[in-house]
């Protein structure tokens, strides 16, 4: 139990579907992240939110839309995805995304997404 | 262009022996390095870190070595235990700059009983 909970754990969707991934952290952290893990590739940072404000969008296609209503919750809205978007999507949190940060992230268990 | 490279996708080590996982980086601005461990169906968990002002950091059975001139770090696990079987990710960042972590592709370690 890392204090970061992701739902759903598994999701299968068609290319025309709209779905959302949810992340909740119980650690009192101020920064939250979405990462994508594809087979044989490094973990790819997608989005960073610091104190509910998006501070980084790592050139992610607009079919991925993040939402951070508060420092404890992060969503990733999915729309008209492609089969190559199939991957493990990991949410993480940290104390804050700023100077002096140690770099330690606390990850959720991930949401395994399959796009048909 | 991968700035953090783990060139060995997998490694098998006998239980009780030393496991050595390697990581190379290309960005000389990186000054903070971390290792994460990931079991199947779980997210990565932080294992150990090292700042560029040090060349060694030890935590129990785990030791990370940093060779700045070679832009190389390694994780030593001794003695290796079956529970150490997992995927290990190396990551790097700039502690007082953009703290975004850059990850390697991971090395799958299998400890043979």
XYZ file of N, CA and C in Angstrom:
687
model
N 0.856 -1.198 0.000
C 0.000 0.000 0.000
C 0.892 1.248 0.000
N 0.915 1.959 -1.121
C 1.807 3.108 -1.232
C 1.101 4.410 -0.910
N -0.204 4.378 -0.698
C -0.941 5.599 -0.451
C -1.450 6.248 -1.718
N -1.216 5.615 -2.861
C -1.710 6.124 -4.136
C -2.575 5.018 -4.756
N -3.813 5.329 -4.993
C -4.778 4.336 -5.476
C -5.262 4.700 -6.864
N -5.212 3.729 -7.767
C -5.669 3.963 -9.140
C -6.837 3.043 -9.472
N -7.822 3.596 -10.163
C -8.935 2.795 -10.675
C -9.293 3.249 -12.083
N -9.747 2.343 -12.955
C -9.747 0.899 -12.731
C -8.360 0.307 -12.895
N -8.153 -0.893 -12.465
C -6.856 -1.551 -12.653
C -6.694 -2.043 -14.089
N -7.798 -2.411 -14.703
C -7.766 -2.877 -16.095
C -8.909 -2.211 -16.852
N -8.645 -1.833 -18.079
C -9.663 -1.187 -18.896
C -9.458 -1.588 -20.345
N -10.536 -2.046 -20.968
C -10.524 -2.353 -22.392
C -11.527 -1.419 -23.049
N -11.096 -0.726 -24.073
C -12.000 0.219 -24.722
C -11.800 0.219 -26.228
N -12.864 0.563 -26.940
C -12.776 0.726 -28.372
C -12.272 2.106 -28.708
N -11.912 2.305 -29.959
C -11.303 3.572 -30.363
C -12.278 4.737 -30.299
N -13.571 4.458 -30.292
C -14.545 5.556 -30.255
C -15.068 5.824 -28.848
N -14.643 5.020 -27.882
C -15.147 5.180 -26.513
C -14.538 6.392 -25.822
N -15.236 6.817 -24.762
C -14.695 7.805 -23.831
C -14.654 7.155 -22.472
N -13.510 7.175 -21.859
C -13.357 6.607 -20.523
C -12.433 7.500 -19.719
N -12.371 7.241 -18.403
C -11.486 8.019 -17.545
C -10.742 7.112 -16.581
N -9.507 7.468 -16.320
C -8.720 6.824 -15.275
C -8.708 7.764 -14.074
N -8.735 7.147 -12.889
C -8.784 7.950 -11.661
C -7.600 7.612 -10.773
N -7.084 8.626 -10.102
C -5.991 8.440 -9.156
C -6.300 9.252 -7.909
N -6.040 8.658 -6.766
C -6.247 9.353 -5.492
C -5.043 9.085 -4.599
N -4.521 10.138 -3.985
C -3.393 9.945 -3.071
C -3.777 10.420 -1.671
N -3.311 9.635 -0.683
C -3.644 9.886 0.720
C -2.398 10.274 1.508
N -1.436 10.878 0.830
C -0.139 11.155 1.450
C 0.055 12.625 1.788
N -0.916 13.445 1.457
C -0.772 14.872 1.715
C 0.204 15.556 0.768
N 0.468 14.927 -0.372
C 1.391 15.507 -1.346
C 0.724 16.600 -2.165
N 1.566 17.447 -2.751
C 1.045 18.554 -3.533
C 1.258 18.405 -5.034
N 2.017 17.419 -5.436
C 2.276 17.214 -6.860
C 1.787 15.834 -7.282
N 1.180 15.770 -8.453
C 0.704 14.495 -8.993
C 1.101 14.387 -10.454
N 1.288 13.160 -10.905
C 1.861 12.901 -12.221
C 1.115 11.766 -12.920
N 1.086 11.832 -14.225
C 0.704 10.677 -15.040
C 1.923 10.233 -15.836
N 2.226 8.920 -15.757
C 3.274 8.307 -16.544
C 2.662 7.221 -17.418
N 3.313 6.978 -18.554
C 2.917 5.885 -19.440
C 4.066 4.884 -19.504
N 3.730 3.612 -19.315
C 4.756 2.580 -19.464
C 4.358 1.628 -20.576
N 5.111 1.699 -21.671
C 4.917 0.769 -22.784
C 6.015 -0.281 -22.724
N 5.748 -1.408 -23.362
C 6.713 -2.510 -23.342
C 8.053 -2.053 -23.921
N 9.123 -2.396 -23.211
C 10.494 -2.151 -23.643
C 10.824 -0.676 -23.856
N 10.064 0.200 -23.229
C 10.336 1.638 -23.302
C 10.486 2.189 -21.896
N 11.213 3.307 -21.755
C 11.287 3.911 -20.420
C 9.927 4.451 -19.996
N 9.766 4.614 -18.721
C 8.581 5.308 -18.216
C 8.560 6.709 -18.822
N 7.424 7.073 -19.417
C 7.315 8.374 -20.069
C 6.423 9.290 -19.259
N 6.963 10.429 -18.870
C 6.158 11.409 -18.162
C 5.160 12.044 -19.121
N 3.896 12.111 -18.698
C 2.859 12.721 -19.540
C 2.495 14.106 -19.010
N 2.070 14.153 -17.767
C 1.590 15.412 -17.179
C 2.086 15.538 -15.746
N 2.271 16.804 -15.334
C 2.605 17.112 -13.952
C 1.641 18.175 -13.456
N 1.098 17.963 -12.283
C 0.283 18.971 -11.601
C 0.943 19.302 -10.273
N 1.089 20.583 -10.014
C 1.668 21.054 -8.772
C 0.671 22.018 -8.136
N 0.204 21.691 -6.948
C -0.830 22.505 -6.288
C -2.004 22.751 -7.242
N -2.460 21.692 -7.871
C -3.622 21.646 -8.785
C -3.389 22.329 -10.128
N -2.231 22.939 -10.321
C -1.974 23.607 -11.585
C -1.083 22.732 -12.464
N -1.450 22.632 -13.729
C -0.633 21.833 -14.639
C 0.668 22.569 -14.925
N 1.770 21.931 -14.616
C 3.067 22.559 -14.829
C 3.847 21.921 -15.962
N 3.369 20.793 -16.430
C 4.066 20.162 -17.549
C 3.098 19.319 -18.360
N 3.181 19.490 -19.660
C 2.482 18.637 -20.622
C 3.569 18.200 -21.593
N 3.931 16.938 -21.506
C 5.097 16.466 -22.239
C 4.729 16.083 -23.665
N 4.176 17.043 -24.406
C 3.798 16.828 -25.815
C 2.854 15.653 -25.976
N 1.874 15.592 -25.102
C 0.918 14.482 -25.129
C -0.229 14.826 -26.084
N -0.652 13.881 -26.920
C -1.772 14.145 -27.840
C -3.035 14.549 -27.094
N -3.851 15.344 -27.743
C -5.041 15.896 -27.086
C -6.107 14.854 -26.793
N -5.951 13.651 -27.309
C -6.913 12.595 -26.967
C -6.751 12.147 -25.506
N -5.674 12.603 -24.877
C -5.487 12.409 -23.439
C -5.723 13.767 -22.767
N -6.671 13.826 -21.847
C -7.003 15.086 -21.206
C -6.962 14.914 -19.694
N -6.004 15.553 -19.012
C -5.921 15.405 -17.568
C -6.826 16.400 -16.857
N -7.162 16.041 -15.635
C -7.943 16.941 -14.780
C -7.500 16.747 -13.346
N -7.268 17.842 -12.644
C -6.828 17.765 -11.255
C -7.705 18.698 -10.415
N -8.817 18.196 -9.901
C -9.740 19.057 -9.155
C -9.197 19.518 -7.807
N -8.307 18.726 -7.230
C -7.664 19.116 -5.968
C -6.351 18.342 -5.851
N -5.595 18.634 -4.825
C -4.254 18.030 -4.718
C -4.276 16.535 -4.466
N -5.436 15.992 -4.128
C -5.516 14.560 -3.820
C -6.036 13.717 -4.963
N -6.611 14.345 -5.971
C -7.250 13.592 -7.045
C -6.728 14.019 -8.409
N -6.545 13.033 -9.251
C -6.078 13.280 -10.614
C -6.818 12.323 -11.547
N -7.281 12.882 -12.654
C -7.984 12.066 -13.639
C -7.256 12.141 -14.972
N -7.431 11.088 -15.759
C -6.967 11.116 -17.146
C -8.139 10.699 -18.021
N -8.689 11.669 -18.750
C -9.831 11.404 -19.613
C -9.320 10.950 -20.978
N -9.929 9.881 -21.467
C -9.472 9.223 -22.690
C -10.562 9.300 -23.754
N -10.177 9.699 -24.960
C -11.188 9.854 -26.019
C -10.555 9.581 -27.375
N -11.209 8.737 -28.151
C -10.746 8.345 -29.496
C -9.281 7.928 -29.491
N -8.979 6.977 -28.613
C -7.609 6.482 -28.531
C -7.287 5.556 -29.693
N -5.998 5.311 -29.851
C -5.493 4.419 -30.894
C -4.954 3.142 -30.239
N -4.897 2.048 -30.992
C -4.339 0.809 -30.402
C -2.945 0.990 -29.821
N -2.144 1.883 -30.400
C -0.777 2.079 -29.869
C -0.767 2.803 -28.532
N -1.931 3.277 -28.092
C -2.034 3.876 -26.766
C -2.178 2.824 -25.668
N -2.315 1.582 -26.068
C -2.395 0.493 -25.087
C -1.099 0.467 -24.290
N -1.225 0.519 -22.968
C -0.049 0.605 -22.103
C -0.499 0.536 -20.660
N 0.467 0.571 -19.762
C 0.188 0.715 -18.337
C 0.317 2.194 -18.000
N -0.726 2.770 -17.442
C -0.707 4.183 -17.071
C -0.561 4.279 -15.563
N 0.516 4.917 -15.166
C 0.859 5.010 -13.753
C 0.655 6.426 -13.252
N 0.017 6.517 -12.115
C -0.124 7.781 -11.415
C 0.925 7.812 -10.308
N 1.443 8.977 -10.023
C 2.406 9.118 -8.936
C 2.177 10.441 -8.230
N 2.690 10.522 -7.018
C 2.623 11.796 -6.297
C 3.962 12.037 -5.615
N 4.192 13.299 -5.268
C 5.389 13.665 -4.526
C 5.063 14.878 -3.666
N 5.963 15.180 -2.750
C 5.717 16.293 -1.843
C 5.373 17.555 -2.620
N 6.222 17.894 -3.537
C 5.922 18.982 -4.456
C 6.868 18.907 -5.631
N 6.473 19.489 -6.730
C 7.300 19.496 -7.931
C 8.019 20.827 -7.983
N 9.143 20.911 -7.323
C 9.842 22.184 -7.293
C 11.266 22.016 -6.825
N 11.920 23.109 -6.538
C 13.319 23.042 -6.136
C 13.456 22.356 -4.784
N 14.545 21.707 -4.596
C 14.798 21.017 -3.340
C 14.097 19.683 -3.229
N 13.413 19.342 -4.259
C 12.675 18.072 -4.217
C 13.650 16.909 -4.390
N 13.456 15.862 -3.623
C 14.404 14.752 -3.642
C 14.243 13.832 -4.838
N 13.137 13.968 -5.528
C 12.939 13.098 -6.684
C 12.195 11.825 -6.378
N 11.858 11.605 -5.088
C 11.169 10.360 -4.784
C 9.698 10.475 -5.119
N 9.254 9.576 -5.958
C 7.858 9.511 -6.351
C 7.198 8.310 -5.692
N 5.926 8.448 -5.393
C 5.132 7.345 -4.863
C 4.125 6.974 -5.945
N 4.247 5.764 -6.440
C 3.428 5.329 -7.566
C 2.218 4.531 -7.113
N 1.159 4.641 -7.894
C 0.042 3.728 -7.764
C 0.354 2.430 -8.491
N -0.598 1.502 -8.456
C -0.377 0.189 -9.059
C -0.577 0.206 -10.565
N -1.121 1.278 -11.078
C -1.269 1.398 -12.519
C -2.625 0.941 -13.026
N -2.989 1.468 -14.172
C -4.198 1.054 -14.890
C -3.748 0.491 -16.225
N -4.024 -0.790 -16.439
C -3.627 -1.447 -17.697
C -4.707 -1.177 -18.727
N -4.356 -0.418 -19.749
C -5.315 -0.012 -20.778
C -5.065 -0.787 -22.061
N -6.124 -1.345 -22.602
C -6.071 -2.006 -23.911
C -7.070 -1.327 -24.830
N -6.589 -0.839 -25.955
C -7.441 -0.173 -26.936
C -7.604 -1.102 -28.135
N -8.845 -1.454 -28.428
C -9.106 -2.392 -29.520
C -9.379 -1.664 -30.834
N 16.171 10.200 -28.170
C 17.490 9.923 -27.603
C 17.331 9.632 -26.109
N 17.718 8.417 -25.722
C 17.545 8.034 -24.326
C 18.681 8.605 -23.496
N 18.348 9.387 -22.492
C 19.371 9.985 -21.644
C 19.791 9.060 -20.509
N 18.953 8.085 -20.211
C 19.264 7.102 -19.164
C 19.114 5.728 -19.784
N 20.186 4.960 -19.739
C 20.182 3.674 -20.440
C 20.492 2.521 -19.489
N 19.676 1.499 -19.596
C 19.967 0.254 -18.904
C 20.106 -0.790 -19.997
N 21.329 -1.134 -20.302
C 21.601 -1.944 -21.485
C 21.314 -3.425 -21.311
N 21.137 -3.865 -20.065
C 20.823 -5.276 -19.845
C 19.330 -5.402 -19.538
N 18.547 -5.964 -20.450
C 17.119 -6.110 -20.169
C 16.836 -7.125 -19.070
N 17.745 -8.088 -18.890
C 17.505 -9.101 -17.867
C 18.821 -9.576 -17.272
N 18.685 -10.131 -16.055
C 19.853 -10.632 -15.324
C 19.387 -11.746 -14.396
N 20.114 -12.848 -14.384
C 19.807 -13.956 -13.467
C 20.991 -14.171 -12.539
N 20.690 -14.290 -11.248
C 21.740 -14.424 -10.242
C 21.335 -15.509 -9.246
N 22.296 -16.289 -8.819
C 22.049 -17.321 -7.812
C 21.772 -16.660 -6.460
N 20.843 -17.251 -5.738
C 20.535 -16.770 -4.386
C 21.808 -16.750 -3.535
N 21.972 -15.675 -2.782
C 23.144 -15.558 -1.917
C 24.319 -14.843 -2.562
N 24.301 -14.770 -3.907
C 25.396 -14.095 -4.609
C 25.098 -12.602 -4.730
N 26.027 -11.878 -5.326
C 25.837 -10.450 -5.528
C 25.151 -10.189 -6.864
N 24.155 -9.303 -6.851
C 23.518 -8.835 -8.086
C 24.052 -7.432 -8.370
N 24.456 -7.204 -9.603
C 24.943 -5.880 -10.004
C 24.142 -5.415 -11.203
N 23.401 -4.336 -11.007
C 22.609 -3.757 -12.091
C 23.256 -2.431 -12.498
N 23.364 -2.233 -13.794
C 24.087 -1.077 -14.311
C 23.181 -0.080 -15.015
N 23.640 1.157 -14.998
C 22.882 2.245 -15.604
C 23.863 3.296 -16.112
N 23.668 3.774 -17.320
C 24.498 4.836 -17.888
C 23.616 6.036 -18.234
N 24.189 7.210 -18.125
C 23.436 8.413 -18.477
C 24.296 9.304 -19.357
N 23.616 10.144 -20.129
C 24.347 10.993 -21.065
C 24.297 12.469 -20.678
N 23.329 12.862 -19.886
C 23.161 14.279 -19.543
C 24.014 14.631 -18.321
N 25.041 15.426 -18.522
C 25.953 15.770 -17.423
C 25.306 16.712 -16.401
N 24.102 17.223 -16.722
C 23.404 18.092 -15.773
C 22.690 17.292 -14.686
N 22.514 16.018 -14.893
C 21.857 15.196 -13.860
C 22.723 15.195 -12.605
N 22.088 15.411 -11.461
C 22.856 15.399 -10.220
C 22.191 14.588 -9.114
N 21.143 13.869 -9.473
C 20.470 13.049 -8.471
C 19.965 11.807 -9.168
N 20.242 10.668 -8.550
C 19.963 9.387 -9.211
C 19.211 8.473 -8.254
N 18.272 7.737 -8.805
C 17.423 6.890 -7.974
C 17.276 5.520 -8.623
N 17.015 4.548 -7.783
C 16.621 3.225 -8.261
C 15.225 2.932 -7.726
N 14.379 2.416 -8.633
C 13.046 1.971 -8.280
C 12.953 0.490 -8.581
N 12.125 -0.168 -7.803
C 11.913 -1.607 -7.953
C 10.438 -1.825 -8.272
N 10.156 -2.716 -9.198
C 8.764 -2.943 -9.589
C 8.460 -4.431 -9.657
N 7.476 -4.844 -8.860
C 6.948 -6.202 -8.956
C 5.806 -6.212 -9.968
N 5.505 -7.382 -10.559
C 4.365 -7.481 -11.483
C 3.075 -6.994 -10.831
N 2.256 -6.311 -11.576
C 0.944 -5.829 -11.120
C 1.050 -4.811 -9.980
N 2.226 -4.236 -9.781
C 2.374 -3.175 -8.794
C 3.091 -1.997 -9.437
N 2.937 -0.810 -8.831
C 3.692 0.335 -9.313
C 5.119 0.283 -8.812
N 6.025 1.031 -9.445
C 7.409 1.087 -8.959
C 7.465 1.667 -7.550
N 8.381 1.173 -6.752
C 8.606 1.731 -5.416
C 10.055 2.173 -5.299
N 10.239 3.278 -4.630
C 11.568 3.841 -4.439
C 12.430 2.883 -3.622
N 13.677 2.723 -4.049
C 14.581 1.796 -3.377
C 15.733 2.540 -2.693
N 16.476 3.289 -3.468
C 17.654 3.967 -2.938
C 18.029 5.083 -3.899
N 18.706 6.109 -3.369
C 19.098 7.231 -4.214
C 20.522 7.654 -3.886
N 21.077 8.490 -4.753
C 22.407 9.040 -4.509
C 22.501 10.405 -5.154
N 23.123 11.318 -4.447
C 23.378 12.650 -4.970
C 24.764 12.666 -5.607
N 24.966 13.591 -6.535
C 26.245 13.623 -7.252
C 27.417 14.071 -6.368
N 27.138 14.527 -5.159
C 28.243 14.896 -4.277
C 28.837 13.659 -3.592
N 28.172 12.533 -3.775
C 28.673 11.285 -3.184
C 29.044 10.313 -4.293
N 29.839 9.303 -3.938
C 30.082 8.239 -4.916
C 29.557 6.882 -4.446
N 28.989 6.889 -3.246
C 28.452 5.620 -2.732
C 27.371 5.923 -1.707
N 26.308 5.125 -1.755
C 25.281 5.211 -0.730
C 24.796 3.800 -0.414
N 24.750 3.494 0.862
C 24.450 2.132 1.278
C 23.206 2.110 2.159
N 22.364 1.106 1.936
C 21.170 0.931 2.756
C 20.912 -0.559 2.881
N 21.417 -1.125 3.963
C 21.250 -2.562 4.174
C 21.965 -3.367 3.105
N 21.212 -4.209 2.430
C 21.809 -5.058 1.384
C 22.028 -4.310 0.067
N 21.544 -3.093 -0.004
C 21.587 -2.337 -1.263
C 22.628 -1.221 -1.193
N 23.476 -1.167 -2.213
C 24.472 -0.106 -2.323
C 24.446 0.439 -3.744
N 24.417 1.756 -3.848
C 24.497 2.370 -5.163
C 25.846 3.076 -5.270
N 26.502 2.853 -6.397
C 27.786 3.482 -6.689
C 27.608 4.440 -7.861
N 28.245 5.597 -7.762
C 28.176 6.590 -8.834
C 29.569 6.937 -9.312
N 29.777 6.827 -10.616
C 31.036 7.217 -11.243
C 30.715 8.363 -12.201
N 30.912 9.593 -11.714
C 30.492 10.761 -12.499
C 31.297 10.912 -13.771
N 32.566 10.609 -13.711
C 33.402 10.795 -14.901
C 32.969 9.848 -16.019
N 32.519 8.661 -15.627
C 32.054 7.686 -16.621
C 30.562 7.812 -16.890
N 29.885 8.676 -16.147
C 28.427 8.804 -16.236
C 27.781 7.429 -16.089
N 28.134 6.791 -15.015
C 27.696 5.413 -14.797
C 27.322 5.224 -13.331
N 26.217 4.525 -13.103
C 25.916 4.115 -11.747
C 25.505 2.654 -11.725
N 25.692 2.070 -10.568
C 25.349 0.658 -10.438
C 24.677 0.413 -9.096
N 23.841 -0.584 -9.077
C 23.155 -1.011 -7.854
C 23.652 -2.405 -7.511
N 24.197 -2.543 -6.310
C 24.666 -3.841 -5.838
C 23.709 -4.362 -4.775
N 23.316 -5.599 -4.918
C 22.459 -6.251 -3.925
C 23.205 -7.475 -3.412
N 23.492 -7.459 -2.106
C 24.230 -8.597 -1.565
C 23.833 -8.842 -0.112
N 23.496 -10.078 0.259
C 23.300 -11.205 -0.647
C 21.945 -11.125 -1.342
N 21.850 -11.637 -2.544
C 20.595 -11.616 -3.282
C 19.623 -12.636 -2.692
N 18.354 -12.226 -2.636
C 17.303 -13.093 -2.088
C 16.195 -13.261 -3.130
N 15.427 -14.360 -3.046
C 14.357 -14.571 -4.028
C 13.384 -13.394 -4.122
N 13.124 -12.716 -3.016
C 12.222 -11.565 -3.024
C 12.759 -10.375 -3.769
N 14.027 -10.440 -4.155
C 14.614 -9.346 -4.938
C 14.257 -9.461 -6.421
N 13.672 -10.575 -6.814
C 13.282 -10.760 -8.217
C 12.221 -9.711 -8.577
N 12.556 -8.852 -9.516
C 11.690 -7.731 -9.878
C 12.339 -7.010 -11.058
N 11.663 -5.996 -11.547
C 12.262 -5.112 -12.553
C 12.815 -3.887 -11.829
N 14.040 -3.532 -12.132
C 14.692 -2.400 -11.484
C 14.873 -1.278 -12.509
N 14.359 -0.100 -12.142
C 14.477 1.072 -13.005
C 15.472 2.053 -12.403
N 16.355 2.537 -13.243
C 17.256 3.611 -12.883
C 16.583 4.920 -13.316
N 16.744 5.977 -12.533
C 16.168 7.268 -12.894
C 17.136 8.374 -12.502
N 17.057 9.495 -13.207
C 17.956 10.614 -12.940
C 17.194 11.917 -13.016
N 17.684 12.902 -12.277
C 17.044 14.227 -12.321
C 18.060 15.295 -11.962
N 17.600 16.530 -12.056
C 18.397 17.663 -11.597
C 17.755 18.158 -10.312
N 18.442 18.012 -9.232
C 17.868 18.267 -7.918
C 17.391 19.699 -7.771
N 18.144 20.653 -8.267
C 17.757 22.058 -8.104
C 17.427 22.689 -9.439
N 16.943 21.886 -10.340
C 16.484 22.412 -11.624
C 15.139 21.809 -11.923
N 14.886 21.469 -13.120
C 13.670 20.752 -13.466
C 13.745 19.365 -12.846
N 12.874 19.095 -11.897
C 13.007 17.849 -11.165
C 12.388 16.656 -11.861
N 11.943 16.857 -13.084
C 11.366 15.745 -13.812
C 12.348 14.588 -13.850
N 11.876 13.412 -13.463
C 12.705 12.223 -13.491
C 12.753 11.643 -14.893
N 13.942 11.242 -15.311
C 14.113 10.523 -16.575
C 14.469 9.091 -16.239
N 13.664 8.169 -16.746
C 13.818 6.760 -16.404
C 14.540 5.987 -17.494
N 15.188 4.895 -17.073
C 15.698 3.923 -18.011
C 14.618 2.911 -18.351
N 14.947 1.937 -19.175
C 13.966 0.949 -19.637
C 13.787 -0.206 -18.663
N 14.652 -0.296 -17.673
C 14.494 -1.330 -16.664
C 15.324 -2.578 -16.942
N 15.685 -3.271 -15.873
C 16.364 -4.569 -15.945
C 15.577 -5.552 -15.090
N 15.207 -6.666 -15.701
C 14.478 -7.694 -14.946
C 15.487 -8.597 -14.251
N 15.472 -8.579 -12.933
C 16.369 -9.419 -12.138
C 15.628 -10.660 -11.666
N 16.225 -11.810 -11.899
C 15.661 -13.078 -11.433
C 16.670 -13.729 -10.512
N 16.247 -14.003 -9.293
C 17.120 -14.664 -8.332
C 16.770 -16.150 -8.333
N 17.764 -16.958 -8.608
C 17.563 -18.398 -8.726
C 17.817 -19.056 -7.374
N 16.817 -19.742 -6.828
C 17.006 -20.358 -5.496
C 18.062 -21.458 -5.515
